[in-house]
Coordinates of C-alpha atoms in Angstrom, one line a residue:
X1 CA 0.0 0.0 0.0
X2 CA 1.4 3.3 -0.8
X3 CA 2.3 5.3 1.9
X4 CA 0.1 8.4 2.6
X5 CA 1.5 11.7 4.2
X6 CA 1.3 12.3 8.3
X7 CA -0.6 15.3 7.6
X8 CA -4.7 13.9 7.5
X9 CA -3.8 13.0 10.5
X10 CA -2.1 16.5 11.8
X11 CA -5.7 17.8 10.7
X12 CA -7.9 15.2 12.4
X13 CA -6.1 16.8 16.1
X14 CA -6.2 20.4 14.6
X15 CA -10.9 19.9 13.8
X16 CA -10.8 17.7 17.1
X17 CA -9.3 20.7 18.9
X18 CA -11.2 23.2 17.5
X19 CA -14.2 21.3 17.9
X20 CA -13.8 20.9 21.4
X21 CA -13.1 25.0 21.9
X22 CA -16.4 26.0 19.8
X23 CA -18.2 23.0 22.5
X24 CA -19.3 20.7 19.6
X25 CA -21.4 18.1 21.1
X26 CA -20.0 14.4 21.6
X27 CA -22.0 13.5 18.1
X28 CA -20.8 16.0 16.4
X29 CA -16.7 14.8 16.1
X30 CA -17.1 11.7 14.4
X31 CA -18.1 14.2 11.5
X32 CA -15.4 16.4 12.4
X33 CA -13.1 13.0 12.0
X34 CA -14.6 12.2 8.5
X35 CA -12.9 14.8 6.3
X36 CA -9.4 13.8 7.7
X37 CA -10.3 10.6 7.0
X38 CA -11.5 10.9 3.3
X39 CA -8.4 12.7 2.9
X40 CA -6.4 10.3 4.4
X41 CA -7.7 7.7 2.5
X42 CA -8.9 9.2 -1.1
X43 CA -7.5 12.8 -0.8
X44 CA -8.6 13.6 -4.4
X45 CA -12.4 13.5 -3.1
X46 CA -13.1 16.9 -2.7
X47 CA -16.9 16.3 -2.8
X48 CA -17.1 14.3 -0.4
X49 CA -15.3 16.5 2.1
X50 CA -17.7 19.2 1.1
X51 CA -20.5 16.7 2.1
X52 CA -19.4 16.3 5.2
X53 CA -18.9 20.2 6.3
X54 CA -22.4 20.4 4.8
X55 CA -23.6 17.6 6.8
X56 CA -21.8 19.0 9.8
X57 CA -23.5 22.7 9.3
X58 CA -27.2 21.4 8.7
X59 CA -27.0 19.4 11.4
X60 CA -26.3 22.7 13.5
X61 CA -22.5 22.2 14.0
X62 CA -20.5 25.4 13.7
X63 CA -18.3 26.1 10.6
X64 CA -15.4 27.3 12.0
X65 CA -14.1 23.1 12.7
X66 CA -15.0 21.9 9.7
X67 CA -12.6 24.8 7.7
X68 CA -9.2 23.2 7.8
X69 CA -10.0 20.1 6.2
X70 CA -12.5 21.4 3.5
X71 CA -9.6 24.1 2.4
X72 CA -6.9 21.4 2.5
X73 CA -9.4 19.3 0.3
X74 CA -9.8 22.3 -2.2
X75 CA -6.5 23.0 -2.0
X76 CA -5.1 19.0 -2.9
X77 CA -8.1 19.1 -5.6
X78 CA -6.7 22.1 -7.4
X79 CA -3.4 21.4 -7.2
X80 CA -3.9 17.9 -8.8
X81 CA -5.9 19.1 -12.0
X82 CA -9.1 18.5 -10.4
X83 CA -10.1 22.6 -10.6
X84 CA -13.8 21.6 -11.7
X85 CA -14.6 19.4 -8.5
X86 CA -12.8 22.0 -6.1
X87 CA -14.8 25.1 -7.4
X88 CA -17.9 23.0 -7.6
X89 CA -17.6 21.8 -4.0
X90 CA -17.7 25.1 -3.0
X91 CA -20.3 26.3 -5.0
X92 CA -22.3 23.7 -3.7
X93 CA -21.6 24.6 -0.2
X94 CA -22.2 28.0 -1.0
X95 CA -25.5 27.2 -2.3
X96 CA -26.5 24.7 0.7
X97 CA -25.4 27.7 2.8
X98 CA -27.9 30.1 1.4
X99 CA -30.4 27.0 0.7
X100 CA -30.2 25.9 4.7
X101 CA -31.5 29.8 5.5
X102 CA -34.2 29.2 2.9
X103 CA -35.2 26.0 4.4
X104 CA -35.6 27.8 7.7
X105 CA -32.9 25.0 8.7
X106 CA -31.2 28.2 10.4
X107 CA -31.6 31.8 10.6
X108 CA -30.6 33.9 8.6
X109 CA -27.8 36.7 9.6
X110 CA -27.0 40.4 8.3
X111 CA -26.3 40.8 4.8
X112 CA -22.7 40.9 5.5
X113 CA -22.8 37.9 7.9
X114 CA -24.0 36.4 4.5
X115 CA -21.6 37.6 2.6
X116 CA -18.8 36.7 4.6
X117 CA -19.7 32.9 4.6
X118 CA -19.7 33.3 0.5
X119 CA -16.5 35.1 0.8
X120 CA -15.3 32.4 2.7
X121 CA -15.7 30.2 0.2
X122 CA -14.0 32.4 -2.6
X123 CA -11.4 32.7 -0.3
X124 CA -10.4 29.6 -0.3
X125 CA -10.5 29.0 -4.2
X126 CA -8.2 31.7 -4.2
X127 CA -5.6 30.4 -1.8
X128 CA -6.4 27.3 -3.8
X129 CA -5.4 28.8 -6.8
X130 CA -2.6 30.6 -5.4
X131 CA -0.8 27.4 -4.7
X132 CA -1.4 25.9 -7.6
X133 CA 0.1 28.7 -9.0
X134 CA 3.4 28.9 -7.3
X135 CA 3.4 24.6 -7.7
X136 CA 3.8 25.2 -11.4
X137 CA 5.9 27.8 -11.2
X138 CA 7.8 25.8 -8.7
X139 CA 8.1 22.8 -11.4
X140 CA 8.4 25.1 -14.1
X141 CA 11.9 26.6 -12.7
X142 CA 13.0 23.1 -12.0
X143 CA 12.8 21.7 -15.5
X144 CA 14.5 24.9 -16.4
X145 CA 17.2 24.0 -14.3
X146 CA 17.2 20.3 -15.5
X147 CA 17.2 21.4 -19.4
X148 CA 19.7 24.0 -18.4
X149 CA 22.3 21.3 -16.4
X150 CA 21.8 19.2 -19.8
X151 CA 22.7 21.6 -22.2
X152 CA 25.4 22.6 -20.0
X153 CA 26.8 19.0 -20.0
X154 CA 26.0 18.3 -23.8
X155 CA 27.7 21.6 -24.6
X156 CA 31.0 20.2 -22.2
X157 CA 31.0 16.9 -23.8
X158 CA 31.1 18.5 -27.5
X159 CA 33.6 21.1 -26.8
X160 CA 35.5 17.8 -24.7
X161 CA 34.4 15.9 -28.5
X162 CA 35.2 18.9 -30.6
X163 CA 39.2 19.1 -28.4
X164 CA 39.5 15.0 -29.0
X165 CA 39.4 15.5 -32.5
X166 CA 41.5 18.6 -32.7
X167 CA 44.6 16.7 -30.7
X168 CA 43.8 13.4 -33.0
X169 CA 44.2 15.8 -36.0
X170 CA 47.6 17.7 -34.0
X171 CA 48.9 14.1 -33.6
X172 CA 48.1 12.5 -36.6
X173 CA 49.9 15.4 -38.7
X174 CA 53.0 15.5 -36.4
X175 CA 53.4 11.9 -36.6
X176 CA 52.3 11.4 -40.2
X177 CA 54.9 14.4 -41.2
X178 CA 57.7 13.0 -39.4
X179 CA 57.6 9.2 -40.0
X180 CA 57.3 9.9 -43.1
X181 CA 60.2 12.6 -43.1
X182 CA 62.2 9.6 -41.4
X183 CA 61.0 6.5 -43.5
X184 CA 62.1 8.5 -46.3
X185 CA 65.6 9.3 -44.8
X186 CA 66.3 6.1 -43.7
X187 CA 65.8 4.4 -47.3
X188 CA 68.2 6.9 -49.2
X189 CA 70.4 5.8 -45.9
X190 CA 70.2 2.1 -47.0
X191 CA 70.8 2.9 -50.8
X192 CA 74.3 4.8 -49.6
X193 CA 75.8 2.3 -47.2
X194 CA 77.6 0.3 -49.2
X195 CA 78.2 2.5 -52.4
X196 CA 78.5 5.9 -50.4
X197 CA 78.6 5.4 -47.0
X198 CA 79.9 8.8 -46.3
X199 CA 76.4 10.7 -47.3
X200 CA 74.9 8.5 -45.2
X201 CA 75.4 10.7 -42.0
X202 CA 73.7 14.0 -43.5
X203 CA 70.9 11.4 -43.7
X204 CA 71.2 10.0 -40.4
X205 CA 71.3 14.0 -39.3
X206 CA 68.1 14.6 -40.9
X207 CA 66.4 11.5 -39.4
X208 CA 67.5 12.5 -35.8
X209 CA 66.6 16.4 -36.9
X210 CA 63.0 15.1 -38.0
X211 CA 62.4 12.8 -35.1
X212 CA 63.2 16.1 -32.4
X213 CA 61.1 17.9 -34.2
X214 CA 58.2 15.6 -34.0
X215 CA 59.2 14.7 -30.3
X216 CA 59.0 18.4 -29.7
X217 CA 55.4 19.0 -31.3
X218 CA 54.0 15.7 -29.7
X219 CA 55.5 17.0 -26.3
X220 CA 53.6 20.3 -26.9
X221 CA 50.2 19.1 -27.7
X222 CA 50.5 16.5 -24.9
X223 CA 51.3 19.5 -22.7
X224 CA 48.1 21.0 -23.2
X225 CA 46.3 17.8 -22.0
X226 CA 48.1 18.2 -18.4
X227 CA 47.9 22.0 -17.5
X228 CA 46.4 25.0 -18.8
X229 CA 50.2 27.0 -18.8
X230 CA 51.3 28.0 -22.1
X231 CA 52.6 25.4 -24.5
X232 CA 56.6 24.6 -24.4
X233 CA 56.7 25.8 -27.8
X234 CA 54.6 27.9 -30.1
X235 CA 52.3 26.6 -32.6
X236 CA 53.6 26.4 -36.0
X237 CA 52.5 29.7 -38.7
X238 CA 52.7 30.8 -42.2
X239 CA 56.1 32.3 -41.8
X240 CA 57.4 28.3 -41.5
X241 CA 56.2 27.9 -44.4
X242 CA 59.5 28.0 -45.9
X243 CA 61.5 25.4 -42.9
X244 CA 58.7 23.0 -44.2
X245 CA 58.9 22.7 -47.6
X246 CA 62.6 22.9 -47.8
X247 CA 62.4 20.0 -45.0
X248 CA 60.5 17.6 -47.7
X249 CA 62.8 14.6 -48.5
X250 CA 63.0 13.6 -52.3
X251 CA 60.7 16.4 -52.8
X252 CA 61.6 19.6 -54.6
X253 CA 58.7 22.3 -53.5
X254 CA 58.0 25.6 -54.6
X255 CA 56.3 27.6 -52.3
X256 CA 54.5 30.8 -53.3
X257 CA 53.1 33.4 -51.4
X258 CA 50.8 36.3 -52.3
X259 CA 48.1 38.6 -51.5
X260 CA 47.7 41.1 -48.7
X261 CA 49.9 41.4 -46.0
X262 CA 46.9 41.8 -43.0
X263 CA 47.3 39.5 -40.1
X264 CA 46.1 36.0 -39.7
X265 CA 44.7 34.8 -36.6
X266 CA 46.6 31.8 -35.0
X267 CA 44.1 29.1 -35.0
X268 CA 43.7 30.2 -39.5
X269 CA 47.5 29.9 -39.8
X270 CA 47.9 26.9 -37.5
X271 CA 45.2 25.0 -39.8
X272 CA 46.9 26.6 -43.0
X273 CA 50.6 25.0 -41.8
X274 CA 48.8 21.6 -41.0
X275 CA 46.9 21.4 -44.1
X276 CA 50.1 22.0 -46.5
X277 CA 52.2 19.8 -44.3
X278 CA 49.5 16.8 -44.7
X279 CA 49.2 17.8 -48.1
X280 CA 52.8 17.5 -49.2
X281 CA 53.4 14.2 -46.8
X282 CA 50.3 13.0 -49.0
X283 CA 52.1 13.3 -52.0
X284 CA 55.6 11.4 -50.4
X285 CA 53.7 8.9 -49.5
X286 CA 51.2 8.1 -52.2
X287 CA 52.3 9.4 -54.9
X288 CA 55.5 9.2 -57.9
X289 CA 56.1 12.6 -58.3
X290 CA 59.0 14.5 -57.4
X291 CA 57.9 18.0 -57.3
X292 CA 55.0 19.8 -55.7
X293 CA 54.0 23.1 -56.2
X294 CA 52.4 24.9 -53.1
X295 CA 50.5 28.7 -53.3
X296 CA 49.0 30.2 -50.4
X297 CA 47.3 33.9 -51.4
X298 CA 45.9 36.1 -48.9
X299 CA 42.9 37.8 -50.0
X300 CA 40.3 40.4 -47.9
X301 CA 37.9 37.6 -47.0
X302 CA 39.7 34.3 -47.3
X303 CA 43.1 32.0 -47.2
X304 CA 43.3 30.3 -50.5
X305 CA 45.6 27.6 -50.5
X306 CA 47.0 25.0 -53.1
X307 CA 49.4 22.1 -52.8
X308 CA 49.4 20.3 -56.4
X309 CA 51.7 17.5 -57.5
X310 CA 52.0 16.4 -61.2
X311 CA 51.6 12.3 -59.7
X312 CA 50.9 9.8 -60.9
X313 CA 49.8 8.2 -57.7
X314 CA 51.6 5.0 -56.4
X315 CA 48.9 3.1 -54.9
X316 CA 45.0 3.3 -55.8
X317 CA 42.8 2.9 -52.5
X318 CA 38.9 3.5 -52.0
X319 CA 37.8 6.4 -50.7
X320 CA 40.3 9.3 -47.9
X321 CA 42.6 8.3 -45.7
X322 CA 42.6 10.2 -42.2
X323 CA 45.3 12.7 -43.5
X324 CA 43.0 14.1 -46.4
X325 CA 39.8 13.6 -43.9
X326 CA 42.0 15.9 -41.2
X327 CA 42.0 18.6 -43.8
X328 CA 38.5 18.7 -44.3
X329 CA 38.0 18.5 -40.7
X330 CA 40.5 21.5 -40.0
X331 CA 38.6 23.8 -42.5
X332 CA 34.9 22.9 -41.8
X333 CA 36.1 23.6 -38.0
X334 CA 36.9 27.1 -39.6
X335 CA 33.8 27.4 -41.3
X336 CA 36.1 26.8 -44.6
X337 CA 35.6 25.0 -47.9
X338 CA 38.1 21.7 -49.9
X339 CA 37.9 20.9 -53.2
X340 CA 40.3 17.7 -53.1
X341 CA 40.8 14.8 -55.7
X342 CA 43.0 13.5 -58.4
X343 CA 42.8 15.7 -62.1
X344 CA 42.5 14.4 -65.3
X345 CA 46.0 14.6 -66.3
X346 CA 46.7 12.1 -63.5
X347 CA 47.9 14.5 -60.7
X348 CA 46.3 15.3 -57.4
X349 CA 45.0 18.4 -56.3
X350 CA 44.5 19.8 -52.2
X351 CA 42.5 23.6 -52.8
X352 CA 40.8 24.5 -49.5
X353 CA 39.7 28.3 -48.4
X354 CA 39.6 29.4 -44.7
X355 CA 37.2 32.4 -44.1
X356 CA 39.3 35.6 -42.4
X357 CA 36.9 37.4 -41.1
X358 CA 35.3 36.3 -37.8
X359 CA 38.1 33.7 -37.0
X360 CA 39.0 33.4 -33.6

């Protein structure tokens, strides 16, 4: 059986005392006992409380006793969407009231003796209707606070979804760049050994120069992940433009630059850097070609850039990898467009725009 509230019976002492203060007769408290008991038992019976103070009254009881448990009833009515069977209750006892005088089952007072009784009654709906009020208001600011605790967390986990991806993308670049820098190194390495062994070192320097270099960035994205101090190195720009395509092995890269000389915000020129780096580790790794040609222009609204190699490419596959997939990730996250795909004369083509205006 569900368990019902202590306060029926809280009301049953408050009528009982009452009762006993306005010298109800012995007969008259089982009544007085009734409503706490319908309310103990089916609270939503508004009604029947009603009955019972009407019962109470033509049988010559006094009003005053039989209040708390009819407003409570009126009250629990109102506040569980049963408005029509609380307001009707006290019409009814309203009408009885006036009905009783009629009936000559009591005499009648002064106008305003009358009139209280029926304000009484109005009363009552109102404080009825008060607290239903403030109940739904009440719930009403509680979802509010419940949507807003959700939002709050679905906005932390995509900015915690949004940062995963970004140091996937950071990693993935810096590791892609510099295994490949080094896989390429070591080969020419193993070509010289035996024929000329002593070109082998600038190799070996170039492997060791390539692997600090990628220890370094990995070091400084990882950083990030463990405090919020600033990183041990800064993030690479568009005047390192030149370090990295002079740093492409087997590659010959020209690089040109044009447009208008405005600053770039950091997170459009960190994208721009990672974008031709994947681009031109694309074409080491998948392609034949030995030359690339890269052209970044800076225009009022946009940062055009172009990495193009003349292929053709050394390996088919279906569908991106993640290095091509990073690039379209890095611009949409800049609200920025890629046109990227192979060309008809059998080269490959990496055009992507990043908006200027607006970027953080």
């Amino acid at each position: 059986m569900r368990h019902r509230r202590p306060w029926p019976i809280m009301l049953a002492v408050i009528q009982v005392i009452a009762g006993a203060l306005a010298h109800v007769e012995p007969w008259g408290f089982p009544l007085l006992l009734a409503g706490p008991a319908i309310l103990l038992l089916a609270p939503k019976r508004v009604g029947f409380v009603a009955a019972v103070t009407f019962a109470g009254i033509a049988l010559g009881l006094p009003l005053g006793p039989f209040v708390p448990s009819t407003l409570v009833a009126v009250i629990y009515a109102v506040t569980h969407d049963r408005r029509i069977a609380a307001w009707s209750s006290l019409a009814g006892l309203s009408v009885g009231w006036l009905g009783l005088g009629l009936l000559h089952f009591r005499a009648f007072g002064t106008f305003w003796e009358e009139a209280r009784w029926i304000a009484y009654a109005v009363l009552a709906g109102a404080i009825a209707e008060f607290a239903d009020n403030r109940r739904r208001r009440i719930g009403a600011f509680r979802q509010l606070r419940i949507e807003e605790r959700r939002r709050r967390e679905e906005e932390q986990a995509r900015r915690e979804e949004q940062e995963r991806l970004r140091i996937a993308r950071e990693l993935h670049d810096v590791l892609a760049h510099s295994l490949s820098l080094i896989t390429v190194r070591a080969s020419v390495a193993l070509e010289l050994i035996d024929t000329h062994p002593a070109e082998v070192r600038s190799a070996l320097v170039a492997i060791k120069q390539a692997s600090k270099s990628g220890l370094d960035e990995v070091r400084t994205v990882l950083h990030g992940l463990r405090s919020d101090e600033a990183p041990l190195a800064p993030a690479p720009d568009l005047s390192q433009l030149g370090d990295l395509v002079r740093s492409m092995p087997g590659l010959e890269v020209t690089l040109t630059l044009s447009g208008s000389a405005s600053d770039v915000a950091a997170g459009t020129q960190l994208a721009a850097y990672r974008i031709v780096q994947e681009a031109l580790t694309n074409v080491i790794r998948h392609s034949a070609a030995r030359t690339a040609e890269v052209h970044v222009h800076q225009s009022s609204w946009a940062l055009l850039i172009g990495v193009h190699d003349a292929g053709p490419a050394l390996v088919h596959t279906d569908g991106d990898g993640s290095g091509l997939t990073g690039i379209r990730e890095r611009a949409a996250a800049l609200g920025g467009t890629t046109e990227i795909g192979p060309d008809p004369a059998g080269g490959f083509t990496v055009f992507v725009a990043l908006p200027l205006r607006g970027t953080p």
